[in-house]
Amino acid sequence: MAVSAEDPNLFDPFGIGNATNEWCCLLKAAQEMRDSDQEMMETLMEPDGPDPVTLSPESAAKLRSIAKLMRSLDLDPVAVRTRHPEAMRQLEAACLGCQNRSRCARALWAGTAADTYRDFCPNAVRLDQLRNA
């Protein structure tokens, strides 16, 4: 007996495998959001961090992006802020003025930012300097 494309998967007739995969993706996204929120709170609580009163939601998202990019490059944003506060301010200022937010967000989401940031990031030179320091 031939199985048509319209028949359910014989090994997973109730679609449990697909549902489990979708659930895992949702959990991963929720974890990333929680980590980003925690990191943003830590950044805002630092004495030399940006002023939380003047930070718009878009600006906050951009600052989360630079921190996430730094972590993908094995740079600790908190350590950089502590050891090189002026460099961190320059990174944040360039990130806040960046016009490539969507490309950056896509690369961070896809996990390719560490390989492609030099193509679009205004902080590429500064980040490379910090990585080589």
PDB file of C-alpha atoms in Angstrom:
ATOM      1  CA  MET A   1       0.000   0.000   0.000  1.00  0.00           C
ATOM      2  CA  ALA A   2       1.468   3.361  -1.047  1.00  0.00           C
ATOM      3  CA  VAL A   3       1.416   6.329   1.335  1.00  0.00           C
ATOM      4  CA  SER A   4       0.273   9.601  -0.158  1.00  0.00           C
ATOM      5  CA  ALA A   5       1.662  13.021   0.745  1.00  0.00           C
ATOM      6  CA  GLU A   6      -1.656  13.891   2.375  1.00  0.00           C
ATOM      7  CA  ASP A   7      -1.429  11.013   4.883  1.00  0.00           C
ATOM      8  CA  PRO A   8       0.065  11.838   8.258  1.00  0.00           C
ATOM      9  CA  ASN A   9       3.537  10.709   9.137  1.00  0.00           C
ATOM     10  CA  LEU A  10       3.260   7.011  10.010  1.00  0.00           C
ATOM     11  CA  PHE A  11       5.856   7.356  12.751  1.00  0.00           C
ATOM     12  CA  ASP A  12       4.301  10.524  14.224  1.00  0.00           C
ATOM     13  CA  PRO A  13       0.584  10.480  13.395  1.00  0.00           C
ATOM     14  CA  PHE A  14      -0.297  13.167  15.943  1.00  0.00           C
ATOM     15  CA  GLY A  15       2.465  15.625  14.966  1.00  0.00           C
ATOM     16  CA  ILE A  16       4.181  15.455  18.343  1.00  0.00           C
ATOM     17  CA  GLY A  17       7.636  15.771  16.785  1.00  0.00           C
ATOM     18  CA  ASN A  18       6.753  19.005  14.986  1.00  0.00           C
ATOM     19  CA  ALA A  19       5.052  20.428  18.058  1.00  0.00           C
ATOM     20  CA  THR A  20       8.092  19.585  20.192  1.00  0.00           C
ATOM     21  CA  ASN A  21      10.428  21.295  17.720  1.00  0.00           C
ATOM     22  CA  GLU A  22       8.265  24.420  17.689  1.00  0.00           C
ATOM     23  CA  TRP A  23       8.112  24.439  21.490  1.00  0.00           C
ATOM     24  CA  CYS A  24      11.910  24.185  21.716  1.00  0.00           C
ATOM     25  CA  CYS A  25      12.271  27.158  19.353  1.00  0.00           C
ATOM     26  CA  LEU A  26       9.893  29.199  21.508  1.00  0.00           C
ATOM     27  CA  LEU A  27      11.802  28.295  24.660  1.00  0.00           C
ATOM     28  CA  LYS A  28      15.095  29.294  23.052  1.00  0.00           C
ATOM     29  CA  ALA A  29      13.646  32.661  21.978  1.00  0.00           C
ATOM     30  CA  ALA A  30      12.266  33.265  25.485  1.00  0.00           C
ATOM     31  CA  GLN A  31      15.668  32.455  27.022  1.00  0.00           C
ATOM     32  CA  GLU A  32      17.414  34.896  24.668  1.00  0.00           C
ATOM     33  CA  MET A  33      14.922  37.618  25.549  1.00  0.00           C
ATOM     34  CA  ARG A  34      15.397  36.985  29.272  1.00  0.00           C
ATOM     35  CA  ASP A  35      19.183  37.117  28.886  1.00  0.00           C
ATOM     36  CA  SER A  36      18.945  40.367  26.917  1.00  0.00           C
ATOM     37  CA  ASP A  37      16.678  41.930  29.524  1.00  0.00           C
ATOM     38  CA  GLN A  38      19.012  40.885  32.342  1.00  0.00           C
ATOM     39  CA  GLU A  39      22.025  42.240  30.513  1.00  0.00           C
ATOM     40  CA  MET A  40      20.275  45.524  29.812  1.00  0.00           C
ATOM     41  CA  MET A  41      19.411  45.914  33.484  1.00  0.00           C
ATOM     42  CA  GLU A  42      23.032  45.262  34.430  1.00  0.00           C
ATOM     43  CA  THR A  43      24.201  47.820  31.862  1.00  0.00           C
ATOM     44  CA  LEU A  44      21.750  50.435  33.115  1.00  0.00           C
ATOM     45  CA  MET A  45      22.774  49.875  36.725  1.00  0.00           C
ATOM     46  CA  GLU A  46      26.480  50.421  36.043  1.00  0.00           C
ATOM     47  CA  PRO A  47      27.767  53.811  37.153  1.00  0.00           C
ATOM     48  CA  ASP A  48      29.236  54.704  33.748  1.00  0.00           C
ATOM     49  CA  GLY A  49      26.355  53.192  31.781  1.00  0.00           C
ATOM     50  CA  PRO A  50      23.847  55.109  29.668  1.00  0.00           C
ATOM     51  CA  ASP A  51      21.217  57.206  31.411  1.00  0.00           C
ATOM     52  CA  PRO A  52      18.086  54.994  31.641  1.00  0.00           C
ATOM     53  CA  VAL A  53      15.786  58.025  31.738  1.00  0.00           C
ATOM     54  CA  THR A  54      16.813  59.232  28.271  1.00  0.00           C
ATOM     55  CA  LEU A  55      17.025  55.792  26.651  1.00  0.00           C
ATOM     56  CA  SER A  56      14.279  55.079  24.087  1.00  0.00           C
ATOM     57  CA  PRO A  57      13.174  51.473  23.454  1.00  0.00           C
ATOM     58  CA  GLU A  58      14.946  51.547  20.070  1.00  0.00           C
ATOM     59  CA  SER A  59      18.152  52.824  21.675  1.00  0.00           C
ATOM     60  CA  ALA A  60      17.932  50.155  24.363  1.00  0.00           C
ATOM     61  CA  ALA A  61      17.560  47.511  21.657  1.00  0.00           C
ATOM     62  CA  LYS A  62      20.631  48.848  19.851  1.00  0.00           C
ATOM     63  CA  LEU A  63      22.671  48.721  23.058  1.00  0.00           C
ATOM     64  CA  ARG A  64      21.553  45.139  23.620  1.00  0.00           C
ATOM     65  CA  SER A  65      22.757  44.389  20.080  1.00  0.00           C
ATOM     66  CA  ILE A  66      26.264  45.721  20.689  1.00  0.00           C
ATOM     67  CA  ALA A  67      26.503  43.715  23.906  1.00  0.00           C
ATOM     68  CA  LYS A  68      25.276  40.575  22.145  1.00  0.00           C
ATOM     69  CA  LEU A  69      27.734  41.131  19.298  1.00  0.00           C
ATOM     70  CA  MET A  70      30.537  41.608  21.812  1.00  0.00           C
ATOM     71  CA  ARG A  71      29.680  38.321  23.515  1.00  0.00           C
ATOM     72  CA  SER A  72      29.651  36.553  20.136  1.00  0.00           C
ATOM     73  CA  LEU A  73      33.225  37.838  19.714  1.00  0.00           C
ATOM     74  CA  ASP A  74      34.200  36.542  23.181  1.00  0.00           C
ATOM     75  CA  LEU A  75      34.297  40.070  24.597  1.00  0.00           C
ATOM     76  CA  ASP A  76      32.659  40.711  27.978  1.00  0.00           C
ATOM     77  CA  PRO A  77      30.701  43.996  27.783  1.00  0.00           C
ATOM     78  CA  VAL A  78      30.851  44.502  31.551  1.00  0.00           C
ATOM     79  CA  ALA A  79      34.612  43.904  31.650  1.00  0.00           C
ATOM     80  CA  VAL A  80      35.148  46.267  28.702  1.00  0.00           C
ATOM     81  CA  ARG A  81      33.044  48.941  30.442  1.00  0.00           C
ATOM     82  CA  THR A  82      35.110  48.505  33.612  1.00  0.00           C
ATOM     83  CA  ARG A  83      38.555  48.437  31.984  1.00  0.00           C
ATOM     84  CA  HIS A  84      37.905  50.749  29.011  1.00  0.00           C
ATOM     85  CA  PRO A  85      34.934  53.000  29.832  1.00  0.00           C
ATOM     86  CA  GLU A  86      35.735  55.491  27.064  1.00  0.00           C
ATOM     87  CA  ALA A  87      35.959  52.700  24.474  1.00  0.00           C
ATOM     88  CA  MET A  88      32.597  51.383  25.638  1.00  0.00           C
ATOM     89  CA  ARG A  89      31.038  54.848  25.330  1.00  0.00           C
ATOM     90  CA  GLN A  90      32.411  55.105  21.786  1.00  0.00           C
ATOM     91  CA  LEU A  91      31.020  51.666  20.921  1.00  0.00           C
ATOM     92  CA  GLU A  92      27.598  52.596  22.283  1.00  0.00           C
ATOM     93  CA  ALA A  93      27.579  55.981  20.541  1.00  0.00           C
ATOM     94  CA  ALA A  94      28.436  54.411  17.183  1.00  0.00           C
ATOM     95  CA  CYS A  95      25.825  51.709  17.729  1.00  0.00           C
ATOM     96  CA  LEU A  96      23.147  54.269  18.601  1.00  0.00           C
ATOM     97  CA  GLY A  97      23.853  56.098  15.332  1.00  0.00           C
ATOM     98  CA  CYS A  98      23.985  52.925  13.225  1.00  0.00           C
ATOM     99  CA  GLN A  99      21.750  52.641  10.163  1.00  0.00           C
ATOM    100  CA  ASN A 100      22.268  48.877   9.774  1.00  0.00           C
ATOM    101  CA  ARG A 101      20.108  47.751  12.695  1.00  0.00           C
ATOM    102  CA  SER A 102      18.059  45.229  10.705  1.00  0.00           C
ATOM    103  CA  ARG A 103      21.141  43.633   9.155  1.00  0.00           C
ATOM    104  CA  CYS A 104      22.790  43.464  12.558  1.00  0.00           C
ATOM    105  CA  ALA A 105      19.685  41.935  14.140  1.00  0.00           C
ATOM    106  CA  ARG A 106      19.451  39.304  11.387  1.00  0.00           C
ATOM    107  CA  ALA A 107      23.118  38.374  11.766  1.00  0.00           C
ATOM    108  CA  LEU A 108      22.810  38.140  15.552  1.00  0.00           C
ATOM    109  CA  TRP A 109      19.654  36.039  15.281  1.00  0.00           C
ATOM    110  CA  ALA A 110      21.228  33.725  12.703  1.00  0.00           C
ATOM    111  CA  GLY A 111      24.424  33.387  14.725  1.00  0.00           C
ATOM    112  CA  THR A 112      26.572  34.721  11.874  1.00  0.00           C
ATOM    113  CA  ALA A 113      27.409  38.137  13.337  1.00  0.00           C
ATOM    114  CA  ALA A 114      30.867  37.096  14.535  1.00  0.00           C
ATOM    115  CA  ASP A 115      31.768  36.209  10.944  1.00  0.00           C
ATOM    116  CA  THR A 116      30.055  39.098   9.128  1.00  0.00           C
ATOM    117  CA  TYR A 117      30.126  42.144  11.446  1.00  0.00           C
ATOM    118  CA  ARG A 118      33.036  43.698   9.539  1.00  0.00           C
ATOM    119  CA  ASP A 119      30.734  44.050   6.522  1.00  0.00           C
ATOM    120  CA  PHE A 120      28.195  46.300   8.252  1.00  0.00           C
ATOM    121  CA  CYS A 121      29.163  47.305  11.796  1.00  0.00           C
ATOM    122  CA  PRO A 122      30.466  50.848  12.400  1.00  0.00           C
ATOM    123  CA  ASN A 123      32.255  49.417  15.445  1.00  0.00           C
ATOM    124  CA  ALA A 124      34.225  46.783  13.536  1.00  0.00           C
ATOM    125  CA  VAL A 125      37.600  48.509  13.937  1.00  0.00           C
ATOM    126  CA  ARG A 126      37.054  49.235  17.650  1.00  0.00           C
ATOM    127  CA  LEU A 127      35.884  45.688  18.286  1.00  0.00           C
ATOM    128  CA  ASP A 128      38.898  44.260  16.494  1.00  0.00           C
ATOM    129  CA  GLN A 129      41.169  46.498  18.595  1.00  0.00           C
ATOM    130  CA  LEU A 130      39.523  45.254  21.790  1.00  0.00           C
ATOM    131  CA  ARG A 131      39.817  41.649  20.644  1.00  0.00           C
ATOM    132  CA  ASN A 132      43.538  42.093  19.958  1.00  0.00           C
ATOM    133  CA  ALA A 133      44.238  43.996  23.183  1.00  0.00           C
TER     134      ALA A 133
END
